[in-house]
Amino acid sequence: MIHKISPLNTNCKRIHFQSPNIPLITFLILPLLLAILTTLPSSLAVSPKFTGKTVFATVTTQAQVDALGSEVNAIGYDIAILVDGSNLVIDGKTIHDSTWYGIAVDMQQDVTVSNCEIYNIGDHTGSEFTPTGNQHGVAIYFWSSSGTASGNTVSDYQKGGIVTNNDPANPADNTVNILDNTVTGLGQVTFIAQNGIQMGYGMKGLVRGNAVSGNYYVDVDVPGKGKAIGQQDWVSCGILLYLVKPGANGVEASQNKISDNQVPYYIYPAK
């Protein structure tokens, strides 16, 4: 599914003061109030990409990241951590049981996600992780952002382990390096085509030193033993490079350990 960014409405209406009996205190307070409103952090606005999603914690500063503590139990929330600030480091945290995203980085720069354990990202029945065929449930998601995902352990995700996408409608020159992560899918399943690591829509970066396993979709409508890939409309990939440029000026993937995936690597290059 492609989500398009809808810009915020910038049209303003002029305020007309109709009454001549406005207290003097109003004119003293109004400039102060306007100054406060114009300096509020942008995170208080609704994020265009993630509009309508419930969020356990939105972080714009490193102090807010550090205040989360070592564990984020996001049961009942769509997003565990929404990153709405640049130059942040999320390190060494255990994040689990959100429905759509474990960590979502929304149009920010130089964000590092490292040494985190992220699991049970997808649909739930009550407090129990019960993955379905719905196309959401990503452990780490960089959206039109730059940064690094390194040394993380992600598992039990519904759709994707580590995903980086540009906005197809407004592609930018973003680089994300995905290094030395352990990404483990659900194994052979009949309800969804998972992908372990995905770089999409013109993203750049290194995909190196990762261990990716257990992403395998079995189409129950296809007869015969083995489920040959050519017989299925959809397949799961260990590493998926989709509409990117492979190589030094795009995405370089090397020294990864890929095992027990339906398709180890799948490259759909950009034109």
mmCIF file of C-alpha atoms in Angstrom:
data_model
loop_
_atom_site.group_PDB
_atom_site.id
_atom_site.type_symbol
_atom_site.label_atom_id
_atom_site.label_comp_id
_atom_site.label_asym_id
_atom_site.label_seq_id
_atom_site.Cartn_x
_atom_site.Cartn_y
_atom_site.Cartn_z
ATOM 1 C CA MET A 1 0.000 0.000 0.000
ATOM 2 C CA ILE A 2 1.348 3.442 -0.936
ATOM 3 C CA HIS A 3 0.545 6.256 1.464
ATOM 4 C CA LYS A 4 0.679 9.771 0.023
ATOM 5 C CA ILE A 5 1.575 12.745 2.156
ATOM 6 C CA SER A 6 -1.156 15.350 2.302
ATOM 7 C CA PRO A 7 0.231 18.793 3.211
ATOM 8 C CA LEU A 8 -1.304 20.619 6.090
ATOM 9 C CA ASN A 9 -3.717 23.393 5.203
ATOM 10 C CA THR A 10 -1.830 26.669 5.450
ATOM 11 C CA ASN A 11 -4.800 28.964 4.798
ATOM 12 C CA CYS A 12 -5.560 31.326 7.673
ATOM 13 C CA LYS A 13 -8.619 33.408 8.420
ATOM 14 C CA ARG A 14 -8.372 37.009 9.558
ATOM 15 C CA ILE A 15 -9.773 37.627 13.046
ATOM 16 C CA HIS A 16 -12.112 40.609 13.344
ATOM 17 C CA PHE A 17 -12.657 42.111 16.793
ATOM 18 C CA GLN A 18 -16.270 43.281 16.791
ATOM 19 C CA SER A 19 -16.613 44.662 20.281
ATOM 20 C CA PRO A 20 -14.994 47.917 21.444
ATOM 21 C CA ASN A 21 -15.153 46.689 25.042
ATOM 22 C CA ILE A 22 -12.245 44.229 24.951
ATOM 23 C CA PRO A 23 -10.400 44.261 28.266
ATOM 24 C CA LEU A 24 -6.870 45.641 28.233
ATOM 25 C CA ILE A 25 -5.560 42.323 29.608
ATOM 26 C CA THR A 26 -6.581 40.675 26.309
ATOM 27 C CA PHE A 27 -4.132 42.814 24.364
ATOM 28 C CA LEU A 28 -1.405 42.045 26.897
ATOM 29 C CA ILE A 29 -1.924 38.278 26.824
ATOM 30 C CA LEU A 30 -2.643 37.814 23.109
ATOM 31 C CA PRO A 31 0.925 38.512 21.869
ATOM 32 C CA LEU A 32 2.323 36.120 24.479
ATOM 33 C CA LEU A 33 -0.168 33.420 23.496
ATOM 34 C CA LEU A 34 0.676 33.823 19.811
ATOM 35 C CA ALA A 35 4.383 33.597 20.588
ATOM 36 C CA ILE A 36 3.846 30.336 22.473
ATOM 37 C CA LEU A 37 1.738 28.832 19.711
ATOM 38 C CA THR A 38 4.261 29.663 16.997
ATOM 39 C CA THR A 39 7.100 28.022 18.917
ATOM 40 C CA LEU A 40 5.352 24.737 19.704
ATOM 41 C CA PRO A 41 7.274 21.693 18.379
ATOM 42 C CA SER A 42 6.121 20.324 15.046
ATOM 43 C CA SER A 43 5.415 16.949 16.665
ATOM 44 C CA LEU A 44 2.203 18.362 18.080
ATOM 45 C CA ALA A 45 0.832 18.490 14.547
ATOM 46 C CA VAL A 46 -0.703 15.324 13.121
ATOM 47 C CA SER A 47 1.920 13.412 11.180
ATOM 48 C CA PRO A 48 0.740 13.171 7.548
ATOM 49 C CA LYS A 49 2.087 9.650 7.074
ATOM 50 C CA PHE A 50 0.655 8.251 10.284
ATOM 51 C CA THR A 51 -2.611 10.163 10.572
ATOM 52 C CA GLY A 52 -5.192 8.369 12.676
ATOM 53 C CA LYS A 53 -2.744 5.970 14.328
ATOM 54 C CA THR A 54 -2.582 5.701 18.100
ATOM 55 C CA VAL A 55 0.915 6.232 19.484
ATOM 56 C CA PHE A 56 2.383 5.089 22.787
ATOM 57 C CA ALA A 57 5.168 7.697 22.660
ATOM 58 C CA THR A 58 6.097 10.448 20.202
ATOM 59 C CA VAL A 59 9.699 11.590 20.641
ATOM 60 C CA THR A 60 11.262 14.790 19.330
ATOM 61 C CA THR A 61 14.255 15.102 21.675
ATOM 62 C CA GLN A 62 16.865 12.752 23.086
ATOM 63 C CA ALA A 63 15.592 13.486 26.584
ATOM 64 C CA GLN A 64 12.191 12.111 25.607
ATOM 65 C CA VAL A 65 13.810 8.978 24.174
ATOM 66 C CA ASP A 66 15.804 8.393 27.350
ATOM 67 C CA ALA A 67 12.746 8.950 29.538
ATOM 68 C CA LEU A 68 11.000 5.947 27.980
ATOM 69 C CA GLY A 69 13.043 3.510 30.023
ATOM 70 C CA SER A 70 14.331 0.156 28.853
ATOM 71 C CA GLU A 71 10.980 -1.441 27.914
ATOM 72 C CA VAL A 72 8.048 -0.187 25.877
ATOM 73 C CA ASN A 73 4.966 -2.397 26.097
ATOM 74 C CA ALA A 74 2.700 -0.916 23.434
ATOM 75 C CA ILE A 75 -0.219 -3.330 23.653
ATOM 76 C CA GLY A 76 -3.338 -1.566 22.389
ATOM 77 C CA TYR A 77 -1.406 1.029 20.366
ATOM 78 C CA ASP A 78 -0.779 1.187 16.628
ATOM 79 C CA ILE A 79 2.745 2.588 17.017
ATOM 80 C CA ALA A 80 5.078 2.025 19.938
ATOM 81 C CA ILE A 81 7.518 4.888 19.236
ATOM 82 C CA LEU A 82 6.965 7.586 16.606
ATOM 83 C CA VAL A 83 10.185 9.499 15.922
ATOM 84 C CA ASP A 84 9.426 13.106 15.009
ATOM 85 C CA GLY A 85 12.859 14.601 15.623
ATOM 86 C CA SER A 86 16.248 14.363 13.946
ATOM 87 C CA ASN A 87 19.639 13.315 15.337
ATOM 88 C CA LEU A 88 18.106 10.932 17.887
ATOM 89 C CA VAL A 89 19.470 7.606 19.138
ATOM 90 C CA ILE A 90 17.165 4.814 20.310
ATOM 91 C CA ASP A 91 19.472 2.243 21.843
ATOM 92 C CA GLY A 92 19.072 -0.896 23.902
ATOM 93 C CA LYS A 93 15.310 -0.874 24.332
ATOM 94 C CA THR A 94 12.832 -3.744 24.298
ATOM 95 C CA ILE A 95 9.750 -2.800 22.278
ATOM 96 C CA HIS A 96 6.791 -5.079 21.743
ATOM 97 C CA ASP A 97 3.116 -5.667 20.994
ATOM 98 C CA SER A 98 2.103 -2.676 18.882
ATOM 99 C CA THR A 99 -0.150 -3.257 15.886
ATOM 100 C CA TRP A 100 1.347 -1.284 12.983
ATOM 101 C CA TYR A 101 4.941 -0.291 13.805
ATOM 102 C CA GLY A 102 7.451 -0.881 16.559
ATOM 103 C CA ILE A 103 9.552 2.181 15.736
ATOM 104 C CA ALA A 104 8.408 4.552 12.980
ATOM 105 C CA VAL A 105 10.735 7.341 11.837
ATOM 106 C CA ASP A 106 8.718 10.014 10.070
ATOM 107 C CA MET A 107 10.624 12.299 7.658
ATOM 108 C CA GLN A 108 13.607 12.852 9.957
ATOM 109 C CA GLN A 109 17.375 12.842 9.502
ATOM 110 C CA ASP A 110 20.241 10.968 11.172
ATOM 111 C CA VAL A 111 18.126 8.749 13.423
ATOM 112 C CA THR A 112 19.865 5.688 14.885
ATOM 113 C CA VAL A 113 18.025 2.589 16.092
ATOM 114 C CA SER A 114 20.530 0.223 17.675
ATOM 115 C CA ASN A 115 20.716 -2.819 19.930
ATOM 116 C CA CYS A 116 16.956 -2.992 20.406
ATOM 117 C CA GLU A 117 14.786 -6.094 20.707
ATOM 118 C CA ILE A 118 11.478 -5.695 18.898
ATOM 119 C CA TYR A 119 8.814 -8.370 18.634
ATOM 120 C CA ASN A 120 5.071 -9.129 18.412
ATOM 121 C CA ILE A 121 4.339 -6.340 15.928
ATOM 122 C CA GLY A 122 1.016 -6.959 14.221
ATOM 123 C CA ASP A 123 -2.556 -7.884 14.982
ATOM 124 C CA HIS A 124 -3.575 -9.086 18.418
ATOM 125 C CA THR A 125 -6.474 -10.849 20.042
ATOM 126 C CA GLY A 126 -6.629 -9.166 23.390
ATOM 127 C CA SER A 127 -3.043 -9.185 24.621
ATOM 128 C CA GLU A 128 -2.008 -12.176 22.483
ATOM 129 C CA PHE A 129 -0.066 -11.694 19.242
ATOM 130 C CA THR A 130 -2.186 -13.347 16.534
ATOM 131 C CA PRO A 131 -0.790 -12.342 13.131
ATOM 132 C CA THR A 132 -3.118 -12.115 10.137
ATOM 133 C CA GLY A 133 -2.919 -11.299 6.445
ATOM 134 C CA ASN A 134 -3.408 -7.572 7.005
ATOM 135 C CA GLN A 135 -0.606 -5.622 5.336
ATOM 136 C CA HIS A 136 0.862 -3.974 8.409
ATOM 137 C CA GLY A 137 3.108 -4.916 11.288
ATOM 138 C CA VAL A 138 6.679 -3.656 10.760
ATOM 139 C CA ALA A 139 9.271 -3.715 13.526
ATOM 140 C CA ILE A 140 11.437 -0.781 12.323
ATOM 141 C CA TYR A 141 10.199 1.618 9.657
ATOM 142 C CA PHE A 142 12.068 4.583 8.163
ATOM 143 C CA TRP A 143 9.697 6.739 6.088
ATOM 144 C CA SER A 144 11.422 9.351 3.884
ATOM 145 C CA SER A 145 14.158 9.526 6.496
ATOM 146 C CA SER A 146 17.868 8.904 6.915
ATOM 147 C CA GLY A 147 19.770 7.058 9.607
ATOM 148 C CA THR A 148 21.011 3.673 10.750
ATOM 149 C CA ALA A 149 19.482 0.449 12.053
ATOM 150 C CA SER A 150 22.232 -1.654 13.614
ATOM 151 C CA GLY A 151 22.584 -4.550 16.019
ATOM 152 C CA ASN A 152 18.852 -5.004 16.519
ATOM 153 C CA THR A 153 17.008 -8.281 17.047
ATOM 154 C CA VAL A 154 13.557 -8.283 15.467
ATOM 155 C CA SER A 155 11.144 -11.196 15.293
ATOM 156 C CA ASP A 156 7.455 -12.067 15.242
ATOM 157 C CA TYR A 157 6.504 -9.241 12.928
ATOM 158 C CA GLN A 158 3.421 -9.545 10.760
ATOM 159 C CA LYS A 159 4.613 -7.916 7.513
ATOM 160 C CA GLY A 160 8.212 -6.688 7.664
ATOM 161 C CA GLY A 161 11.265 -6.699 9.867
ATOM 162 C CA ILE A 162 13.200 -3.562 8.862
ATOM 163 C CA VAL A 163 11.705 -1.408 6.103
ATOM 164 C CA THR A 164 12.943 1.863 4.596
ATOM 165 C CA ASN A 165 10.833 3.642 1.983
ATOM 166 C CA ASN A 166 10.847 7.017 0.313
ATOM 167 C CA ASP A 167 7.558 8.664 -0.491
ATOM 168 C CA PRO A 168 7.003 7.553 -4.118
ATOM 169 C CA ALA A 169 5.227 10.833 -4.875
ATOM 170 C CA ASN A 170 8.073 12.973 -3.506
ATOM 171 C CA PRO A 171 11.274 10.897 -3.483
ATOM 172 C CA ALA A 172 14.178 12.436 -1.599
ATOM 173 C CA ASP A 173 17.895 11.682 -1.387
ATOM 174 C CA ASN A 174 17.770 9.605 1.807
ATOM 175 C CA THR A 175 20.294 7.054 3.042
ATOM 176 C CA VAL A 176 19.667 4.372 5.658
ATOM 177 C CA ASN A 177 22.316 1.813 6.594
ATOM 178 C CA ILE A 178 21.025 -1.545 7.856
ATOM 179 C CA LEU A 179 23.882 -3.307 9.608
ATOM 180 C CA ASP A 180 24.395 -6.424 11.733
ATOM 181 C CA ASN A 181 20.754 -7.044 12.628
ATOM 182 C CA THR A 182 19.055 -10.374 13.296
ATOM 183 C CA VAL A 183 15.708 -10.520 11.513
ATOM 184 C CA THR A 184 13.520 -13.598 11.998
ATOM 185 C CA GLY A 185 10.143 -14.071 10.329
ATOM 186 C CA LEU A 186 7.301 -16.405 11.223
ATOM 187 C CA GLY A 187 8.519 -19.276 9.058
ATOM 188 C CA GLN A 188 6.205 -20.942 6.544
ATOM 189 C CA VAL A 189 2.789 -19.314 6.776
ATOM 190 C CA THR A 190 -0.286 -19.356 4.550
ATOM 191 C CA PHE A 191 -1.735 -15.933 5.314
ATOM 192 C CA ILE A 192 0.874 -13.262 4.469
ATOM 193 C CA ALA A 193 4.017 -12.729 2.391
ATOM 194 C CA GLN A 194 6.525 -11.290 4.834
ATOM 195 C CA ASN A 195 9.803 -9.587 3.946
ATOM 196 C CA GLY A 196 12.763 -9.486 6.287
ATOM 197 C CA ILE A 197 14.536 -6.321 5.082
ATOM 198 C CA GLN A 198 13.179 -3.935 2.465
ATOM 199 C CA MET A 199 14.728 -0.875 0.810
ATOM 200 C CA GLY A 200 12.239 0.887 -1.432
ATOM 201 C CA TYR A 201 11.455 3.756 -3.770
ATOM 202 C CA GLY A 202 14.869 5.279 -4.360
ATOM 203 C CA MET A 203 16.355 4.780 -0.920
ATOM 204 C CA LYS A 204 20.132 4.474 -0.653
ATOM 205 C CA GLY A 205 22.373 2.720 1.845
ATOM 206 C CA LEU A 206 24.240 -0.377 2.948
ATOM 207 C CA VAL A 207 22.593 -3.681 3.842
ATOM 208 C CA ARG A 208 25.451 -5.576 5.406
ATOM 209 C CA GLY A 209 26.157 -8.225 8.030
ATOM 210 C CA ASN A 210 22.522 -9.080 8.727
ATOM 211 C CA ALA A 211 21.125 -12.536 9.536
ATOM 212 C CA VAL A 212 17.719 -12.878 7.895
ATOM 213 C CA SER A 213 15.581 -16.012 8.126
ATOM 214 C CA GLY A 214 12.064 -17.409 8.262
ATOM 215 C CA ASN A 215 10.220 -15.352 5.646
ATOM 216 C CA TYR A 216 8.183 -17.829 3.602
ATOM 217 C CA TYR A 217 4.676 -17.647 2.142
ATOM 218 C CA VAL A 218 2.827 -20.802 1.103
ATOM 219 C CA ASP A 219 -0.165 -20.138 -1.136
ATOM 220 C CA VAL A 220 -2.780 -22.706 -0.145
ATOM 221 C CA ASP A 221 -4.536 -22.255 -3.496
ATOM 222 C CA VAL A 222 -1.522 -23.620 -5.385
ATOM 223 C CA PRO A 223 -1.563 -27.438 -5.604
ATOM 224 C CA GLY A 224 1.420 -29.694 -5.487
ATOM 225 C CA LYS A 225 4.343 -30.335 -3.214
ATOM 226 C CA GLY A 226 6.977 -27.653 -2.921
ATOM 227 C CA LYS A 227 4.850 -24.706 -4.014
ATOM 228 C CA ALA A 228 7.061 -23.569 -6.888
ATOM 229 C CA ILE A 229 7.587 -19.810 -6.905
ATOM 230 C CA GLY A 230 6.363 -19.457 -10.481
ATOM 231 C CA GLN A 231 2.973 -20.832 -9.470
ATOM 232 C CA GLN A 232 2.335 -18.149 -6.845
ATOM 233 C CA ASP A 233 1.287 -14.548 -7.293
ATOM 234 C CA TRP A 234 3.096 -13.455 -4.118
ATOM 235 C CA VAL A 235 6.338 -14.518 -2.474
ATOM 236 C CA SER A 236 8.281 -13.657 0.665
ATOM 237 C CA CYS A 237 11.807 -12.284 0.501
ATOM 238 C CA GLY A 238 14.722 -12.284 2.874
ATOM 239 C CA ILE A 239 16.003 -9.009 1.412
ATOM 240 C CA LEU A 240 13.831 -7.017 -0.992
ATOM 241 C CA LEU A 241 15.283 -4.116 -2.997
ATOM 242 C CA TYR A 242 12.280 -2.517 -4.665
ATOM 243 C CA LEU A 243 12.577 0.341 -7.150
ATOM 244 C CA VAL A 244 16.062 1.235 -5.975
ATOM 245 C CA LYS A 245 19.369 1.439 -7.819
ATOM 246 C CA PRO A 246 21.686 -1.433 -6.852
ATOM 247 C CA GLY A 247 25.353 -0.606 -6.418
ATOM 248 C CA ALA A 248 27.620 2.107 -5.105
ATOM 249 C CA ASN A 249 25.264 4.980 -5.934
ATOM 250 C CA GLY A 250 22.203 3.255 -4.546
ATOM 251 C CA VAL A 251 21.873 0.197 -2.312
ATOM 252 C CA GLU A 252 24.809 -2.112 -1.651
ATOM 253 C CA ALA A 253 23.900 -5.471 -0.088
ATOM 254 C CA SER A 254 26.712 -7.798 0.973
ATOM 255 C CA GLN A 255 27.937 -10.193 3.663
ATOM 256 C CA ASN A 256 24.433 -11.038 4.833
ATOM 257 C CA LYS A 257 23.488 -14.495 6.099
ATOM 258 C CA ILE A 258 20.241 -15.446 4.403
ATOM 259 C CA SER A 259 18.569 -18.741 5.333
ATOM 260 C CA ASP A 260 15.161 -20.421 5.170
ATOM 261 C CA ASN A 261 13.536 -17.650 3.161
ATOM 262 C CA GLN A 262 11.324 -18.306 0.159
ATOM 263 C CA VAL A 263 13.414 -15.916 -1.974
ATOM 264 C CA PRO A 264 16.805 -14.967 -0.498
ATOM 265 C CA TYR A 265 17.257 -11.720 -2.483
ATOM 266 C CA TYR A 266 14.796 -10.027 -4.792
ATOM 267 C CA ILE A 267 15.900 -6.974 -6.760
ATOM 268 C CA TYR A 268 13.377 -4.907 -8.700
ATOM 269 C CA PRO A 269 15.622 -2.098 -9.935
ATOM 270 C CA ALA A 270 14.553 1.447 -10.569
ATOM 271 C CA LYS A 271 14.647 2.528 -14.202
#
